[in-house]
mmCIF file of C-alpha atoms in Angstrom:
data_model
loop_
_atom_site.group_PDB
_atom_site.id
_atom_site.type_symbol
_atom_site.label_atom_id
_atom_site.label_comp_id
_atom_site.label_asym_id
_atom_site.label_seq_id
_atom_site.Cartn_x
_atom_site.Cartn_y
_atom_site.Cartn_z
ATOM 1 C CA UNK A 268 -17.477 4.714 2.475
ATOM 2 C CA UNK A 269 -14.939 2.503 4.052
ATOM 3 C CA UNK A 270 -15.748 -1.184 3.534
ATOM 4 C CA UNK A 271 -18.193 -0.419 0.639
ATOM 5 C CA UNK A 272 -19.302 -3.641 -1.039
ATOM 6 C CA UNK A 273 -18.768 -3.170 -4.803
ATOM 7 C CA UNK A 274 -21.007 -6.000 -5.658
ATOM 8 C CA UNK A 275 -23.841 -4.156 -3.915
ATOM 9 C CA UNK A 276 -23.035 -0.987 -5.753
ATOM 10 C CA UNK A 277 -23.102 -2.980 -8.979
ATOM 11 C CA UNK A 278 -26.486 -4.473 -8.065
ATOM 12 C CA UNK A 279 -27.857 -0.943 -7.336
ATOM 13 C CA UNK A 280 -26.621 0.277 -10.750
ATOM 14 C CA UNK A 281 -28.263 -2.748 -12.492
ATOM 15 C CA UNK A 282 -31.590 -1.964 -10.678
ATOM 16 C CA UNK A 283 -31.517 1.612 -11.898
ATOM 17 C CA UNK A 284 -30.584 0.609 -15.393
ATOM 18 C CA UNK A 285 -33.344 -2.055 -15.745
ATOM 19 C CA UNK A 286 -35.815 -0.191 -13.568
ATOM 20 C CA UNK A 287 -36.801 -3.488 -11.827
ATOM 21 C CA UNK A 288 -35.635 -5.654 -9.001
ATOM 22 C CA UNK A 289 -36.958 -8.763 -10.657
ATOM 23 C CA UNK A 290 -35.147 -8.012 -14.024
ATOM 24 C CA UNK A 291 -31.902 -7.384 -12.148
ATOM 25 C CA UNK A 292 -32.407 -10.658 -10.280
ATOM 26 C CA UNK A 293 -32.721 -12.482 -13.661
ATOM 27 C CA UNK A 294 -29.650 -10.767 -15.100
ATOM 28 C CA UNK A 295 -27.541 -11.557 -12.055
ATOM 29 C CA UNK A 296 -28.930 -15.064 -11.601
ATOM 30 C CA UNK A 297 -30.128 -14.141 -8.172
ATOM 31 C CA UNK A 298 -33.523 -14.304 -6.344
ATOM 32 C CA UNK A 299 -35.443 -11.051 -6.038
ATOM 33 C CA UNK A 300 -35.191 -11.168 -2.233
ATOM 34 C CA UNK A 301 -31.383 -11.420 -2.562
ATOM 35 C CA UNK A 302 -31.401 -8.341 -4.753
ATOM 36 C CA UNK A 303 -33.566 -6.475 -2.268
ATOM 37 C CA UNK A 304 -31.318 -7.544 0.645
ATOM 38 C CA UNK A 305 -28.297 -6.175 -1.082
ATOM 39 C CA UNK A 306 -29.935 -2.787 -1.737
ATOM 40 C CA UNK A 307 -31.014 -2.603 1.919
ATOM 41 C CA UNK A 308 -27.609 -3.419 3.192
ATOM 42 C CA UNK A 309 -26.067 -0.713 0.841
ATOM 43 C CA UNK A 310 -28.583 1.804 2.056
ATOM 44 C CA UNK A 311 -27.836 0.948 5.656
ATOM 45 C CA UNK A 312 -24.131 1.158 4.999
ATOM 46 C CA UNK A 313 -24.498 4.632 3.535
ATOM 47 C CA UNK A 314 -27.239 5.765 5.874
ATOM 48 C CA UNK A 315 -29.445 7.040 3.156
ATOM 49 C CA UNK A 316 -32.343 5.795 0.868
ATOM 50 C CA UNK A 317 -31.137 5.200 -2.646
ATOM 51 C CA UNK A 318 -34.125 3.885 -4.627
ATOM 52 C CA UNK A 319 -37.733 4.887 -4.866
ATOM 53 C CA UNK A 320 -40.608 3.736 -7.137
ATOM 54 C CA UNK A 321 -42.230 6.005 -9.676
ATOM 55 C CA UNK A 322 -45.142 4.030 -11.002
ATOM 56 C CA UNK A 323 -43.853 0.527 -11.435
ATOM 57 C CA UNK A 324 -40.255 1.591 -12.156
ATOM 58 C CA UNK A 325 -37.380 1.697 -9.669
ATOM 59 C CA UNK A 326 -35.660 5.062 -9.913
ATOM 60 C CA UNK A 327 -32.844 6.715 -8.002
ATOM 61 C CA UNK A 328 -33.435 9.214 -5.140
ATOM 62 C CA UNK A 329 -31.318 12.325 -5.305
ATOM 63 C CA UNK A 330 -28.744 10.510 -3.163
ATOM 64 C CA UNK A 331 -28.937 7.500 -5.412
ATOM 65 C CA UNK A 332 -28.344 9.656 -8.499
ATOM 66 C CA UNK A 333 -25.179 11.028 -6.812
ATOM 67 C CA UNK A 334 -23.967 7.474 -6.049
ATOM 68 C CA UNK A 335 -24.748 6.383 -9.583
ATOM 69 C CA UNK A 336 -22.366 9.041 -10.976
ATOM 70 C CA UNK A 337 -19.593 7.927 -8.706
ATOM 71 C CA UNK A 338 -20.423 4.230 -9.351
ATOM 72 C CA UNK A 339 -19.542 4.668 -13.039
ATOM 73 C CA UNK A 340 -16.169 6.121 -12.130
ATOM 74 C CA UNK A 341 -15.546 3.293 -9.538
ATOM 75 C CA UNK A 342 -16.342 0.625 -12.212
ATOM 76 C CA UNK A 343 -14.029 2.308 -14.690
ATOM 77 C CA UNK A 344 -11.269 2.340 -12.105
ATOM 78 C CA UNK A 345 -11.760 -1.256 -11.067
ATOM 79 C CA UNK A 346 -11.811 -2.358 -14.759
ATOM 80 C CA UNK A 347 -8.584 -0.530 -15.311
ATOM 81 C CA UNK A 348 -7.059 -2.100 -12.221
ATOM 82 C CA UNK A 349 -8.113 -5.604 -13.459
ATOM 83 C CA UNK A 350 -6.650 -4.998 -16.901
ATOM 84 C CA UNK A 351 -3.377 -3.697 -15.314
ATOM 85 C CA UNK A 352 -2.843 -6.919 -13.263
ATOM 86 C CA UNK A 353 -4.225 -9.277 -15.857
ATOM 87 C CA UNK A 354 -0.762 -10.172 -17.235
ATOM 88 C CA UNK A 355 0.427 -11.109 -13.781
ATOM 89 C CA UNK A 356 -2.698 -13.194 -13.028
ATOM 90 C CA UNK A 357 -2.484 -14.983 -16.402
ATOM 91 C CA UNK A 358 1.277 -15.700 -15.998
ATOM 92 C CA UNK A 359 2.361 -13.671 -18.942
ATOM 93 C CA UNK A 360 5.214 -11.246 -19.326
ATOM 94 C CA UNK A 361 4.472 -8.035 -17.284
ATOM 95 C CA UNK A 362 7.114 -5.395 -16.721
ATOM 96 C CA UNK A 363 10.873 -5.310 -16.265
ATOM 97 C CA UNK A 364 12.902 -2.368 -15.009
ATOM 98 C CA UNK A 365 16.513 -2.295 -16.080
ATOM 99 C CA UNK A 366 19.367 0.032 -14.930
ATOM 100 C CA UNK A 367 22.510 0.489 -16.927
ATOM 101 C CA UNK A 368 25.112 2.918 -18.113
ATOM 102 C CA UNK A 369 24.549 5.155 -21.173
ATOM 103 C CA UNK A 370 27.158 3.232 -23.190
ATOM 104 C CA UNK A 371 25.573 -0.067 -22.670
ATOM 105 C CA UNK A 372 22.125 1.397 -23.276
ATOM 106 C CA UNK A 373 23.274 2.694 -26.664
ATOM 107 C CA UNK A 374 25.595 -0.086 -27.886
ATOM 108 C CA UNK A 375 24.528 -3.318 -26.138
ATOM 109 C CA UNK A 376 20.812 -3.278 -25.184
ATOM 110 C CA UNK A 377 19.076 -2.302 -28.465
ATOM 111 C CA UNK A 378 19.300 -5.699 -30.187
ATOM 112 C CA UNK A 379 18.383 -7.433 -26.885
ATOM 113 C CA UNK A 380 15.328 -5.293 -26.519
ATOM 114 C CA UNK A 381 14.395 -5.793 -30.203
ATOM 115 C CA UNK A 382 14.447 -9.516 -29.757
ATOM 116 C CA UNK A 383 12.522 -9.491 -26.546
ATOM 117 C CA UNK A 384 9.874 -7.353 -28.143
ATOM 118 C CA UNK A 385 9.653 -9.603 -31.100
ATOM 119 C CA UNK A 386 9.188 -12.727 -28.947
ATOM 120 C CA UNK A 387 7.143 -11.272 -26.174
ATOM 121 C CA UNK A 388 4.853 -8.505 -27.405
ATOM 122 C CA UNK A 389 3.288 -7.878 -23.927
ATOM 123 C CA UNK A 390 6.635 -7.393 -22.210
ATOM 124 C CA UNK A 391 7.144 -3.744 -21.034
ATOM 125 C CA UNK A 392 10.797 -2.932 -20.505
ATOM 126 C CA UNK A 393 11.714 0.332 -18.785
ATOM 127 C CA UNK A 394 15.431 1.359 -18.977
ATOM 128 C CA UNK A 395 17.025 3.906 -16.648
ATOM 129 C CA UNK A 396 20.620 5.029 -17.145
ATOM 130 C CA UNK A 397 23.080 6.152 -14.541
ATOM 131 C CA UNK A 398 26.386 5.354 -12.903
ATOM 132 C CA UNK A 399 26.897 1.900 -11.336
ATOM 133 C CA UNK A 400 26.668 3.074 -7.752
ATOM 134 C CA UNK A 401 23.235 4.736 -8.297
ATOM 135 C CA UNK A 402 21.943 1.673 -10.186
ATOM 136 C CA UNK A 403 23.023 -0.702 -7.471
ATOM 137 C CA UNK A 404 21.315 1.482 -4.823
ATOM 138 C CA UNK A 405 18.113 1.323 -6.846
ATOM 139 C CA UNK A 406 18.375 -2.431 -7.221
ATOM 140 C CA UNK A 407 18.883 -2.696 -3.534
ATOM 141 C CA UNK A 408 15.770 -0.485 -2.913
ATOM 142 C CA UNK A 409 13.788 -2.541 -5.470
ATOM 143 C CA UNK A 410 13.007 0.367 -7.706
ATOM 144 C CA UNK A 411 14.953 -1.433 -10.433
ATOM 145 C CA UNK A 412 14.619 -5.190 -11.075
ATOM 146 C CA UNK A 413 18.053 -5.733 -12.349
ATOM 147 C CA UNK A 414 21.226 -3.806 -13.083
ATOM 148 C CA UNK A 415 23.631 -4.160 -16.054
ATOM 149 C CA UNK A 416 26.679 -2.510 -14.641
ATOM 150 C CA UNK A 417 30.395 -2.382 -14.422
ATOM 151 C CA UNK A 418 31.605 -4.773 -11.670
ATOM 152 C CA UNK A 419 32.421 -5.071 -8.791
ATOM 153 C CA UNK A 420 28.969 -4.869 -7.176
ATOM 154 C CA UNK A 421 29.667 -5.152 -3.410
ATOM 155 C CA UNK A 422 26.837 -6.185 -1.105
ATOM 156 C CA UNK A 423 25.535 -9.419 0.425
ATOM 157 C CA UNK A 424 22.044 -8.764 -0.899
ATOM 158 C CA UNK A 425 23.219 -8.973 -4.549
ATOM 159 C CA UNK A 426 23.280 -11.908 -6.852
ATOM 160 C CA UNK A 427 26.035 -11.028 -9.408
ATOM 161 C CA UNK A 428 26.570 -12.771 -12.726
ATOM 162 C CA UNK A 429 29.618 -11.618 -14.746
ATOM 163 C CA UNK A 430 28.715 -11.462 -18.427
ATOM 164 C CA UNK A 431 31.730 -10.263 -20.504
ATOM 165 C CA UNK A 432 34.906 -8.206 -20.484
ATOM 166 C CA UNK A 433 34.794 -4.859 -22.426
ATOM 167 C CA UNK A 434 38.302 -3.844 -23.435
ATOM 168 C CA UNK A 435 39.360 -0.214 -23.281
ATOM 169 C CA UNK A 436 40.847 1.426 -26.347
ATOM 170 C CA UNK A 437 42.483 4.790 -27.143
ATOM 171 C CA UNK A 438 40.808 7.248 -29.472
ATOM 172 C CA UNK A 439 42.716 9.836 -31.356
ATOM 173 C CA UNK A 440 41.725 12.188 -34.210
ATOM 174 C CA UNK A 441 42.388 10.764 -37.698
ATOM 175 C CA UNK A 442 43.598 14.100 -38.729
ATOM 176 C CA UNK A 443 46.466 15.524 -36.669
ATOM 177 C CA UNK A 444 49.253 13.986 -34.583
ATOM 178 C CA UNK A 445 49.534 10.206 -34.709
ATOM 179 C CA UNK A 446 50.104 8.207 -31.624
ATOM 180 C CA UNK A 447 52.832 5.557 -31.669
ATOM 181 C CA UNK A 448 51.705 1.996 -32.501
ATOM 182 C CA UNK A 449 52.411 1.019 -28.923
ATOM 183 C CA UNK A 450 50.275 3.145 -26.552
ATOM 184 C CA UNK A 451 51.601 3.212 -23.012
ATOM 185 C CA UNK A 452 50.523 5.270 -20.035
ATOM 186 C CA UNK A 453 53.576 7.380 -20.542
ATOM 187 C CA UNK A 454 52.579 8.171 -24.117
ATOM 188 C CA UNK A 455 49.131 9.180 -23.071
ATOM 189 C CA UNK A 456 50.307 11.192 -20.095
ATOM 190 C CA UNK A 457 52.057 13.443 -22.507
ATOM 191 C CA UNK A 458 48.927 14.081 -24.553
ATOM 192 C CA UNK A 459 45.873 16.191 -23.877
ATOM 193 C CA UNK A 460 43.318 13.631 -22.815
ATOM 194 C CA UNK A 461 39.531 13.589 -22.393
ATOM 195 C CA UNK A 462 38.199 11.082 -19.812
ATOM 196 C CA UNK A 463 34.992 9.946 -18.327
ATOM 197 C CA UNK A 464 33.833 11.915 -15.216
ATOM 198 C CA UNK A 465 35.387 11.175 -11.800
ATOM 199 C CA UNK A 466 33.490 8.823 -9.509
ATOM 200 C CA UNK A 467 32.453 6.282 -12.083
ATOM 201 C CA UNK A 468 33.680 2.686 -12.204
ATOM 202 C CA UNK A 469 34.985 3.291 -15.765
ATOM 203 C CA UNK A 470 37.070 6.224 -14.645
ATOM 204 C CA UNK A 471 38.425 4.407 -11.596
ATOM 205 C CA UNK A 472 39.741 1.589 -13.815
ATOM 206 C CA UNK A 473 41.494 4.097 -16.106
ATOM 207 C CA UNK A 474 42.981 6.175 -13.202
ATOM 208 C CA UNK A 475 44.254 2.864 -11.567
ATOM 209 C CA UNK A 476 45.928 1.958 -14.852
ATOM 210 C CA UNK A 477 47.856 5.284 -14.946
ATOM 211 C CA UNK A 478 48.597 5.093 -11.204
ATOM 212 C CA UNK A 479 50.190 1.630 -11.614
ATOM 213 C CA UNK A 480 52.605 3.091 -14.126
ATOM 214 C CA UNK A 481 53.364 6.088 -11.769
ATOM 215 C CA UNK A 482 51.189 8.779 -13.456
ATOM 216 C CA UNK A 483 48.543 10.950 -11.833
ATOM 217 C CA UNK A 484 46.532 11.942 -14.945
ATOM 218 C CA UNK A 485 44.962 15.341 -15.265
ATOM 219 C CA UNK A 486 42.459 15.298 -18.156
ATOM 220 C CA UNK A 487 41.779 18.452 -20.074
ATOM 221 C CA UNK A 488 38.072 17.540 -19.918
ATOM 222 C CA UNK A 489 35.876 15.178 -17.869
ATOM 223 C CA UNK A 490 32.531 14.172 -19.377
ATOM 224 C CA UNK A 491 29.652 12.006 -18.298
ATOM 225 C CA UNK A 492 29.141 10.734 -21.848
ATOM 226 C CA UNK A 493 31.263 8.463 -23.916
ATOM 227 C CA UNK A 494 29.462 9.725 -26.979
ATOM 228 C CA UNK A 495 30.551 13.272 -26.051
ATOM 229 C CA UNK A 496 34.163 12.089 -25.605
ATOM 230 C CA UNK A 497 34.109 10.618 -29.058
ATOM 231 C CA UNK A 498 32.872 13.970 -30.518
ATOM 232 C CA UNK A 499 35.551 16.010 -28.731
ATOM 233 C CA UNK A 500 38.298 13.688 -29.812
ATOM 234 C CA UNK A 501 37.021 13.649 -33.386
ATOM 235 C CA UNK A 502 37.168 17.493 -33.234
ATOM 236 C CA UNK A 503 40.938 17.291 -32.343
ATOM 237 C CA UNK A 504 40.692 18.357 -28.771
ATOM 238 C CA UNK A 505 42.761 15.416 -27.329
ATOM 239 C CA UNK A 506 42.802 11.657 -26.979
ATOM 240 C CA UNK A 507 40.351 9.499 -25.138
ATOM 241 C CA UNK A 508 40.259 6.181 -23.387
ATOM 242 C CA UNK A 509 36.827 4.537 -23.769
ATOM 243 C CA UNK A 510 35.269 1.055 -23.849
ATOM 244 C CA UNK A 511 35.556 -0.734 -27.106
ATOM 245 C CA UNK A 512 31.762 -1.349 -26.968
ATOM 246 C CA UNK A 513 31.324 2.354 -27.887
ATOM 247 C CA UNK A 514 33.432 2.175 -31.086
ATOM 248 C CA UNK A 515 33.023 -1.339 -32.360
ATOM 249 C CA UNK A 516 30.880 -2.608 -35.190
ATOM 250 C CA UNK A 517 28.475 -0.158 -36.794
ATOM 251 C CA UNK A 518 29.601 2.559 -34.330
ATOM 252 C CA UNK A 519 33.028 3.060 -35.857
ATOM 253 C CA UNK A 520 33.599 6.816 -36.677
ATOM 254 C CA UNK A 521 35.526 7.672 -39.858
ATOM 255 C CA UNK A 522 37.250 10.623 -38.106
ATOM 256 C CA UNK A 523 38.654 8.519 -35.238
ATOM 257 C CA UNK A 524 41.617 6.150 -34.923
ATOM 258 C CA UNK A 525 41.146 3.287 -32.515
ATOM 259 C CA UNK A 526 44.171 1.690 -30.954
ATOM 260 C CA UNK A 527 44.716 -0.981 -28.268
ATOM 261 C CA UNK A 528 46.703 -0.239 -25.128
ATOM 262 C CA UNK A 529 50.048 -1.929 -24.401
ATOM 263 C CA UNK A 530 48.613 -4.002 -21.428
ATOM 264 C CA UNK A 531 45.022 -5.081 -22.000
ATOM 265 C CA UNK A 532 42.811 -3.041 -19.887
ATOM 266 C CA UNK A 533 39.110 -3.894 -19.550
ATOM 267 C CA UNK A 534 36.060 -3.616 -17.404
ATOM 268 C CA UNK A 535 33.827 -6.493 -16.468
ATOM 269 C CA UNK A 536 30.110 -6.088 -17.266
ATOM 270 C CA UNK A 537 27.688 -8.082 -15.161
ATOM 271 C CA UNK A 538 24.124 -8.575 -14.186
ATOM 272 C CA UNK A 539 23.019 -7.646 -10.626
ATOM 273 C CA UNK A 540 19.759 -8.662 -8.925
ATOM 274 C CA UNK A 541 18.673 -8.839 -5.324
ATOM 275 C CA UNK A 542 19.044 -12.442 -4.017
ATOM 276 C CA UNK A 543 15.516 -12.413 -2.725
ATOM 277 C CA UNK A 544 14.005 -10.994 -5.927
ATOM 278 C CA UNK A 545 11.236 -13.237 -7.294
ATOM 279 C CA UNK A 546 11.850 -14.046 -10.889
ATOM 280 C CA UNK A 547 8.583 -13.648 -12.712
ATOM 281 C CA UNK A 548 8.434 -14.788 -16.323
ATOM 282 C CA UNK A 549 9.301 -11.450 -17.760
ATOM 283 C CA UNK A 550 12.379 -11.052 -15.681
ATOM 284 C CA UNK A 551 13.497 -14.528 -16.360
ATOM 285 C CA UNK A 552 13.191 -14.068 -20.120
ATOM 286 C CA UNK A 553 15.109 -10.708 -19.887
ATOM 287 C CA UNK A 554 17.919 -12.278 -17.935
ATOM 288 C CA UNK A 555 18.128 -15.146 -20.346
ATOM 289 C CA UNK A 556 18.273 -12.759 -23.395
ATOM 290 C CA UNK A 557 21.005 -10.665 -21.774
ATOM 291 C CA UNK A 558 23.081 -13.749 -21.108
ATOM 292 C CA UNK A 559 22.673 -14.925 -24.667
ATOM 293 C CA UNK A 560 23.715 -11.526 -26.043
ATOM 294 C CA UNK A 561 26.710 -11.345 -23.793
ATOM 295 C CA UNK A 562 27.980 -14.776 -24.969
ATOM 296 C CA UNK A 563 28.445 -13.228 -28.446
ATOM 297 C CA UNK A 564 29.859 -9.955 -27.271
ATOM 298 C CA UNK A 565 33.169 -10.847 -25.623
ATOM 299 C CA UNK A 566 36.435 -10.084 -27.354
ATOM 300 C CA UNK A 567 34.925 -7.279 -29.493
ATOM 301 C CA UNK A 568 32.156 -9.358 -31.056
ATOM 302 C CA UNK A 569 29.038 -7.513 -31.887
ATOM 303 C CA UNK A 570 25.722 -8.811 -30.554
ATOM 304 C CA UNK A 571 23.681 -10.521 -33.304
ATOM 305 C CA UNK A 572 20.443 -11.999 -32.045
#
């Protein structure tokens, strides 16, 4: 079946449907000899006779009937394939694959995605969550189109655009022991503390902050979710150090106190793409929307698109 001419298969199906070579020629705007030639070439390619005449009508042989069944599936598959690539052919939006952390996915992306969907109804956005290292690996492998990650993002193949600084804050339970107004590494080192899991960029920044003050911190719990940290702090199990993004705006929790650190500590959020990545329209629009949103997000400002 290798090298099968689908136009010839279509002509064969038309002959069977209409029962006539001449009627098929009229429908396809061909001559009758051209239709006959296509059928002969198809039969030669398959090595079997496909059409026979019963009275004046062209009907399929048993082999032709089998081919007709498969032809319907072939046409359905080719139609589906054309529909799938139509947005690319027509220059419309297509698909964008974004990788980011869970915190940004919950607290930064929703208004961006809402605005993209409102403006570009045919845009399909797929969001994968993970740590920065895994996301960068997927961007490098081209299984993701772009990463929204905590910087730095080392690698010559990457084009990196810093977007905004996300300040870290201290969480403590509203009911219970109050932290002093000035929160230092020494103050927190004396408290039970819940931190993000080891190995993440977020955790590295916090560990370095403690280390610069001479403390090797040992958290009572390490979690992969900032939302889980908030819940445990709210339940009175310790203090937490989390990005302000997770507790700002509508995400403030009534059972938590939020305080700034003595020395401003922050992480830098940026966009990462491969330098050689072609920017189709959907990807360009997504990058532009993320940059607009980031412009209104610095210094604790909530995104309002």
